[in-house]
């Protein structure tokens, strides 16, 4: 069985998974990414990393302003994809992810259920974790809460920075995304996440939660800088 896929992603992190799918035996029907934006003093049009890859490879691209747009929904349905694959993208409404018969999967940069949220790589370092990983799971109505398909663990070095850990994540994600799709072909329907009272979350970074507390222990200051 060769799955027909629609891929959703925007930044460079997502490009690496997209590239693996593009070079695989799976059928890539189209790619959904953020709309082009004007940026800088010259207000030049800036395309996402995923969009640039799609232009290079001549892959059909959809860039909806709103996920509820009638024309966008129709185009997704016309693709007749078996499964949607989401990597580093916005939260999708049920109206979208319930379209394909096999549902939609997401690749997340932590060992779920820990570090749900927008900045899992950052918070794993800030909280001085020794281990993190990549989790693939089926999407449901709650953020990062669906049934888990695969978990691949990654060791965090003592001097790890965001950039170095992100590179480890990218290398691992390229293998994990294809392994996940092969698992789905085999009929892997995932297993429920195991909850506990001490879950660590990964909220979006802002000027408040990234502020340094100079009275904190040196190791905590150091980990926040890294």
Short mmCIF file of N, CA and C in Angstrom, two decimals, residues 41-172:
data_model
loop_
_atom_site.label_atom_id
_atom_site.label_comp_id
_atom_site.label_asym_id
_atom_site.label_seq_id
_atom_site.Cartn_x
_atom_site.Cartn_y
_atom_site.Cartn_z
N UNK A 41 12.57 46.43 5.48
CA UNK A 41 12.26 47.81 5.09
C UNK A 41 11.70 47.91 3.68
N UNK A 42 12.19 47.05 2.82
CA UNK A 42 11.72 47.08 1.44
C UNK A 42 10.40 46.37 1.23
N UNK A 43 9.88 45.77 2.33
CA UNK A 43 8.60 45.04 2.27
C UNK A 43 8.62 43.99 1.15
N UNK A 44 9.73 43.31 1.04
CA UNK A 44 9.85 42.27 0.03
C UNK A 44 9.08 41.03 0.45
N UNK A 45 8.58 40.31 -0.54
CA UNK A 45 7.83 39.09 -0.27
C UNK A 45 8.78 38.01 0.22
N UNK A 46 8.45 37.42 1.36
CA UNK A 46 9.26 36.35 1.93
C UNK A 46 8.46 35.05 1.92
N UNK A 47 9.01 34.04 1.28
CA UNK A 47 8.37 32.73 1.23
C UNK A 47 8.90 31.84 2.35
N UNK A 48 8.08 30.90 2.80
CA UNK A 48 8.52 29.98 3.83
C UNK A 48 9.56 29.01 3.27
N UNK A 49 10.33 28.39 4.16
CA UNK A 49 11.33 27.41 3.73
C UNK A 49 10.67 26.25 2.99
N UNK A 50 9.50 25.85 3.46
CA UNK A 50 8.76 24.77 2.79
C UNK A 50 8.31 25.21 1.40
N UNK A 51 7.84 26.44 1.27
CA UNK A 51 7.40 26.94 -0.04
C UNK A 51 8.58 26.96 -1.02
N UNK A 52 9.74 27.39 -0.57
CA UNK A 52 10.92 27.42 -1.45
C UNK A 52 11.29 26.02 -1.93
N UNK A 53 11.19 25.04 -1.04
CA UNK A 53 11.47 23.66 -1.45
C UNK A 53 10.46 23.18 -2.49
N UNK A 54 9.20 23.53 -2.29
CA UNK A 54 8.15 23.12 -3.22
C UNK A 54 8.35 23.76 -4.60
N UNK A 55 8.80 25.00 -4.62
CA UNK A 55 9.08 25.66 -5.91
C UNK A 55 10.22 24.93 -6.62
N UNK A 56 11.26 24.61 -5.86
CA UNK A 56 12.43 23.91 -6.41
C UNK A 56 12.05 22.56 -7.02
N UNK A 57 11.13 21.85 -6.36
CA UNK A 57 10.76 20.50 -6.79
C UNK A 57 9.45 20.47 -7.58
N UNK A 58 8.89 21.64 -7.83
CA UNK A 58 7.64 21.74 -8.60
C UNK A 58 6.50 20.95 -7.94
N UNK A 59 6.35 21.14 -6.63
CA UNK A 59 5.29 20.48 -5.87
C UNK A 59 4.11 21.44 -5.71
N UNK A 60 2.91 20.96 -5.94
CA UNK A 60 1.71 21.77 -5.79
C UNK A 60 1.60 22.28 -4.36
N UNK A 61 1.34 23.58 -4.19
CA UNK A 61 1.32 24.20 -2.86
C UNK A 61 0.01 24.95 -2.63
N UNK A 62 -0.54 24.80 -1.43
CA UNK A 62 -1.72 25.54 -1.00
C UNK A 62 -1.32 26.46 0.15
N UNK A 63 -1.77 27.73 0.11
CA UNK A 63 -1.42 28.70 1.15
C UNK A 63 -2.66 29.47 1.60
N UNK A 64 -3.54 28.82 2.34
CA UNK A 64 -4.79 29.48 2.76
C UNK A 64 -4.56 30.55 3.82
N UNK A 65 -5.32 31.61 3.73
CA UNK A 65 -5.31 32.62 4.79
C UNK A 65 -6.07 32.11 6.01
N UNK A 66 -7.14 31.35 5.74
CA UNK A 66 -7.94 30.76 6.80
C UNK A 66 -8.19 29.29 6.45
N UNK A 67 -8.12 28.41 7.45
CA UNK A 67 -8.30 26.99 7.19
C UNK A 67 -9.75 26.63 6.88
N UNK A 68 -10.66 27.56 7.16
CA UNK A 68 -12.08 27.28 6.91
C UNK A 68 -12.53 27.75 5.53
N UNK A 69 -11.62 28.30 4.73
CA UNK A 69 -11.97 28.76 3.38
C UNK A 69 -12.60 27.60 2.58
N UNK A 70 -13.72 27.87 1.95
CA UNK A 70 -14.44 26.84 1.20
C UNK A 70 -13.57 26.25 0.09
N UNK A 71 -12.88 27.11 -0.66
CA UNK A 71 -12.06 26.64 -1.77
C UNK A 71 -10.90 25.77 -1.28
N UNK A 72 -10.32 26.15 -0.15
CA UNK A 72 -9.22 25.36 0.43
C UNK A 72 -9.71 23.97 0.82
N UNK A 73 -10.84 23.90 1.50
CA UNK A 73 -11.41 22.61 1.91
C UNK A 73 -11.72 21.74 0.69
N UNK A 74 -12.26 22.36 -0.36
CA UNK A 74 -12.56 21.61 -1.58
C UNK A 74 -11.30 21.04 -2.23
N UNK A 75 -10.26 21.84 -2.26
CA UNK A 75 -8.99 21.38 -2.85
C UNK A 75 -8.41 20.21 -2.05
N UNK A 76 -8.51 20.28 -0.72
CA UNK A 76 -8.04 19.17 0.10
C UNK A 76 -8.83 17.90 -0.19
N UNK A 77 -10.14 18.04 -0.30
CA UNK A 77 -10.99 16.87 -0.57
C UNK A 77 -10.71 16.28 -1.95
N UNK A 78 -10.44 17.16 -2.92
CA UNK A 78 -10.14 16.68 -4.29
C UNK A 78 -8.83 15.91 -4.35
N UNK A 79 -7.93 16.17 -3.41
CA UNK A 79 -6.65 15.45 -3.41
C UNK A 79 -6.83 13.97 -3.09
N UNK A 80 -7.94 13.65 -2.41
CA UNK A 80 -8.26 12.26 -2.03
C UNK A 80 -7.09 11.59 -1.30
N UNK A 81 -6.43 12.36 -0.44
CA UNK A 81 -5.31 11.82 0.33
C UNK A 81 -5.80 10.83 1.38
N UNK A 82 -4.96 9.84 1.67
CA UNK A 82 -5.27 8.87 2.72
C UNK A 82 -4.96 9.42 4.11
N UNK A 83 -3.96 10.32 4.16
CA UNK A 83 -3.43 10.77 5.44
C UNK A 83 -2.82 12.16 5.30
N UNK A 84 -2.95 12.97 6.34
CA UNK A 84 -2.26 14.27 6.39
C UNK A 84 -1.07 14.14 7.34
N UNK A 85 0.05 14.76 6.96
CA UNK A 85 1.27 14.74 7.77
C UNK A 85 1.61 16.17 8.16
N UNK A 86 1.68 16.44 9.46
CA UNK A 86 1.92 17.80 9.95
C UNK A 86 3.24 17.86 10.70
N UNK A 87 4.11 18.79 10.31
CA UNK A 87 5.39 18.99 11.00
C UNK A 87 5.61 20.50 11.15
N UNK A 88 5.72 20.98 12.39
CA UNK A 88 5.98 22.39 12.69
C UNK A 88 4.98 23.30 11.95
N UNK A 89 3.72 23.15 12.32
CA UNK A 89 2.66 23.92 11.68
C UNK A 89 1.64 24.36 12.72
N UNK A 90 0.71 25.19 12.29
CA UNK A 90 -0.33 25.70 13.18
C UNK A 90 -1.31 24.59 13.56
N UNK A 91 -2.07 24.84 14.62
CA UNK A 91 -3.12 23.91 15.01
C UNK A 91 -4.21 23.89 13.94
N UNK A 92 -4.57 22.70 13.50
CA UNK A 92 -5.59 22.57 12.46
C UNK A 92 -6.96 22.31 13.08
N UNK A 93 -8.01 22.88 12.52
CA UNK A 93 -9.36 22.60 13.02
C UNK A 93 -9.80 21.19 12.62
N UNK A 94 -10.74 20.65 13.37
CA UNK A 94 -11.26 19.31 13.08
C UNK A 94 -11.81 19.24 11.65
N UNK A 95 -12.37 20.33 11.19
CA UNK A 95 -12.90 20.41 9.83
C UNK A 95 -11.86 19.96 8.80
N UNK A 96 -10.59 20.21 9.09
CA UNK A 96 -9.51 19.84 8.17
C UNK A 96 -8.99 18.44 8.46
N UNK A 97 -8.58 18.17 9.72
CA UNK A 97 -7.89 16.91 9.97
C UNK A 97 -8.78 15.68 9.94
N UNK A 98 -10.09 15.88 9.92
CA UNK A 98 -10.98 14.72 9.85
C UNK A 98 -11.29 14.32 8.40
N UNK A 99 -10.77 15.06 7.42
CA UNK A 99 -11.06 14.76 6.01
C UNK A 99 -10.50 13.41 5.56
N UNK A 100 -9.20 13.15 5.72
CA UNK A 100 -8.65 11.89 5.19
C UNK A 100 -9.11 10.67 5.98
N UNK A 101 -9.30 9.53 5.33
CA UNK A 101 -9.81 8.34 6.02
C UNK A 101 -8.90 7.82 7.13
N UNK A 102 -7.58 8.03 7.01
CA UNK A 102 -6.65 7.58 8.05
C UNK A 102 -6.32 8.67 9.06
N UNK A 103 -6.95 9.83 8.91
CA UNK A 103 -6.73 10.92 9.86
C UNK A 103 -5.49 11.74 9.54
N UNK A 104 -4.91 12.34 10.57
CA UNK A 104 -3.74 13.20 10.42
C UNK A 104 -2.75 12.90 11.52
N UNK A 105 -1.47 12.94 11.18
CA UNK A 105 -0.43 12.70 12.18
C UNK A 105 0.45 13.94 12.32
N UNK A 106 1.05 14.04 13.50
CA UNK A 106 1.95 15.16 13.78
C UNK A 106 3.28 14.63 14.29
N UNK A 107 4.37 15.32 13.96
CA UNK A 107 5.69 15.01 14.50
C UNK A 107 6.04 16.11 15.48
N UNK A 108 6.31 15.72 16.74
CA UNK A 108 6.55 16.69 17.81
C UNK A 108 7.91 16.46 18.43
N UNK A 109 8.61 17.56 18.75
CA UNK A 109 9.99 17.48 19.23
C UNK A 109 10.09 17.31 20.75
N UNK A 110 9.46 16.27 21.27
CA UNK A 110 9.63 15.90 22.68
C UNK A 110 9.11 14.48 22.86
N UNK A 111 9.32 13.94 24.05
CA UNK A 111 8.72 12.65 24.39
C UNK A 111 7.38 12.95 25.06
N UNK A 112 6.33 12.85 24.30
CA UNK A 112 5.00 13.13 24.85
C UNK A 112 4.60 12.08 25.87
N UNK A 113 3.82 12.49 26.90
CA UNK A 113 3.06 13.74 26.99
C UNK A 113 3.84 14.94 27.54
N UNK A 114 5.11 14.77 27.91
CA UNK A 114 5.88 15.92 28.40
C UNK A 114 6.23 16.89 27.27
N UNK A 115 6.28 18.15 27.64
CA UNK A 115 6.65 19.24 26.73
C UNK A 115 5.70 19.38 25.54
N UNK A 116 4.43 19.31 25.85
CA UNK A 116 3.43 19.72 24.86
C UNK A 116 3.55 21.23 24.70
N UNK A 117 3.36 21.72 23.48
CA UNK A 117 3.40 23.16 23.28
C UNK A 117 4.34 23.58 22.18
N UNK A 118 4.56 24.89 22.09
CA UNK A 118 5.24 25.49 20.94
C UNK A 118 6.76 25.46 21.00
N UNK A 119 7.34 25.27 22.20
CA UNK A 119 8.80 25.39 22.31
C UNK A 119 9.42 24.23 23.08
N UNK A 120 9.21 22.99 22.64
CA UNK A 120 9.70 21.83 23.38
C UNK A 120 11.22 21.72 23.44
N UNK A 121 11.92 22.13 22.39
CA UNK A 121 13.38 22.03 22.38
C UNK A 121 13.96 22.99 23.42
N UNK A 122 13.47 24.21 23.45
CA UNK A 122 13.94 25.21 24.40
C UNK A 122 13.74 24.78 25.84
N UNK A 123 12.54 24.32 26.16
CA UNK A 123 12.21 24.02 27.56
C UNK A 123 12.92 22.77 28.07
N UNK A 124 13.23 21.84 27.18
CA UNK A 124 13.99 20.67 27.61
C UNK A 124 15.38 21.08 28.10
N UNK A 125 15.97 22.09 27.43
CA UNK A 125 17.28 22.60 27.84
C UNK A 125 17.15 23.47 29.09
N UNK A 126 16.18 24.35 29.11
CA UNK A 126 15.97 25.23 30.26
C UNK A 126 15.78 24.41 31.54
N UNK A 127 15.04 23.31 31.43
CA UNK A 127 14.76 22.48 32.61
C UNK A 127 15.82 21.42 32.85
N UNK A 128 16.93 21.51 32.13
CA UNK A 128 18.11 20.66 32.35
C UNK A 128 17.78 19.17 32.23
N UNK A 129 16.97 18.84 31.23
CA UNK A 129 16.66 17.43 30.98
C UNK A 129 17.88 16.72 30.39
N UNK A 130 18.01 15.45 30.69
CA UNK A 130 19.10 14.66 30.14
C UNK A 130 18.69 13.91 28.88
N UNK A 131 17.37 13.90 28.64
CA UNK A 131 16.84 13.14 27.51
C UNK A 131 15.60 13.82 26.95
N UNK A 132 15.46 13.75 25.65
CA UNK A 132 14.24 14.21 24.98
C UNK A 132 14.00 13.27 23.82
N UNK A 133 13.27 13.71 22.81
CA UNK A 133 13.04 12.80 21.69
C UNK A 133 12.06 13.35 20.67
N UNK A 134 11.70 12.49 19.74
CA UNK A 134 10.71 12.79 18.71
C UNK A 134 9.52 11.87 18.93
N UNK A 135 8.33 12.43 18.90
CA UNK A 135 7.11 11.62 19.01
C UNK A 135 6.22 11.88 17.80
N UNK A 136 5.71 10.81 17.21
CA UNK A 136 4.68 10.96 16.17
C UNK A 136 3.37 10.44 16.74
N UNK A 137 2.29 11.13 16.43
CA UNK A 137 1.00 10.78 17.02
C UNK A 137 -0.14 11.22 16.11
N UNK A 138 -1.30 10.61 16.33
CA UNK A 138 -2.51 11.00 15.61
C UNK A 138 -3.11 12.25 16.24
N UNK A 139 -3.52 13.18 15.42
CA UNK A 139 -4.10 14.43 15.91
C UNK A 139 -5.54 14.21 16.39
N UNK A 140 -5.85 14.88 17.51
CA UNK A 140 -7.24 14.95 17.96
C UNK A 140 -7.54 16.41 18.33
N UNK A 141 -8.64 16.63 19.07
CA UNK A 141 -9.05 18.00 19.35
C UNK A 141 -8.12 18.75 20.30
N UNK A 142 -7.38 18.02 21.14
CA UNK A 142 -6.50 18.66 22.11
C UNK A 142 -5.07 18.73 21.59
N UNK A 143 -4.33 19.75 21.98
CA UNK A 143 -2.97 19.96 21.49
C UNK A 143 -2.04 18.86 21.98
N UNK A 144 -1.36 18.21 21.03
CA UNK A 144 -0.33 17.21 21.32
C UNK A 144 -0.81 16.10 22.25
N UNK A 145 -2.05 15.67 22.09
CA UNK A 145 -2.64 14.72 23.05
C UNK A 145 -3.12 13.41 22.42
N UNK A 146 -2.93 13.25 21.12
CA UNK A 146 -3.47 12.06 20.45
C UNK A 146 -2.67 10.79 20.68
N UNK A 147 -3.15 9.70 20.11
CA UNK A 147 -2.51 8.39 20.28
C UNK A 147 -1.11 8.38 19.66
N UNK A 148 -0.16 7.85 20.40
CA UNK A 148 1.25 7.84 19.97
C UNK A 148 1.52 6.67 19.03
N UNK A 149 2.25 6.98 17.95
CA UNK A 149 2.65 5.94 16.99
C UNK A 149 4.08 5.48 17.29
N UNK A 150 5.02 6.43 17.31
CA UNK A 150 6.43 6.12 17.58
C UNK A 150 7.06 7.16 18.50
N UNK A 151 8.03 6.72 19.29
CA UNK A 151 8.88 7.62 20.07
C UNK A 151 10.33 7.23 19.82
N UNK A 152 11.14 8.21 19.45
CA UNK A 152 12.58 8.00 19.27
C UNK A 152 13.31 8.92 20.24
N UNK A 153 14.11 8.36 21.13
CA UNK A 153 14.76 9.14 22.18
C UNK A 153 16.08 9.77 21.71
N UNK A 154 16.41 10.92 22.33
CA UNK A 154 17.63 11.66 22.01
C UNK A 154 18.28 12.11 23.31
N UNK A 155 19.57 11.89 23.45
CA UNK A 155 20.30 12.33 24.63
C UNK A 155 20.64 13.82 24.53
N UNK A 156 20.55 14.52 25.66
CA UNK A 156 20.89 15.94 25.71
C UNK A 156 22.23 16.08 26.43
N UNK A 157 23.21 16.64 25.73
CA UNK A 157 24.55 16.82 26.31
C UNK A 157 24.54 17.95 27.34
N UNK A 158 25.55 17.96 28.20
CA UNK A 158 25.64 18.98 29.26
C UNK A 158 25.76 20.39 28.70
N UNK A 159 26.41 20.54 27.54
CA UNK A 159 26.61 21.87 26.96
C UNK A 159 25.69 22.11 25.76
N UNK A 160 24.62 21.37 25.70
CA UNK A 160 23.70 21.47 24.57
C UNK A 160 23.10 22.86 24.45
N UNK A 161 23.01 23.34 23.22
CA UNK A 161 22.30 24.59 22.94
C UNK A 161 21.06 24.29 22.11
N UNK A 162 20.22 25.29 21.97
CA UNK A 162 19.02 25.11 21.14
C UNK A 162 19.41 24.63 19.74
N UNK A 163 20.40 25.29 19.15
CA UNK A 163 20.79 24.96 17.77
C UNK A 163 21.32 23.54 17.64
N UNK A 164 22.17 23.13 18.58
CA UNK A 164 22.75 21.78 18.48
C UNK A 164 21.69 20.70 18.71
N UNK A 165 20.76 20.95 19.63
CA UNK A 165 19.70 19.97 19.87
C UNK A 165 18.72 19.93 18.70
N UNK A 166 18.47 21.08 18.11
CA UNK A 166 17.60 21.13 16.94
C UNK A 166 18.18 20.29 15.80
N UNK A 167 19.50 20.34 15.60
CA UNK A 167 20.14 19.55 14.55
C UNK A 167 19.98 18.06 14.83
N UNK A 168 20.10 17.65 16.08
CA UNK A 168 19.86 16.25 16.44
C UNK A 168 18.42 15.86 16.13
N UNK A 169 17.49 16.77 16.44
CA UNK A 169 16.07 16.53 16.17
C UNK A 169 15.81 16.35 14.68
N UNK A 170 16.44 17.20 13.87
CA UNK A 170 16.26 17.13 12.42
C UNK A 170 16.72 15.78 11.89
N UNK A 171 17.91 15.36 12.30
CA UNK A 171 18.44 14.07 11.84
C UNK A 171 17.52 12.92 12.23
N UNK A 172 17.03 12.96 13.47
CA UNK A 172 16.15 11.91 13.95
C UNK A 172 14.79 11.96 13.26
#
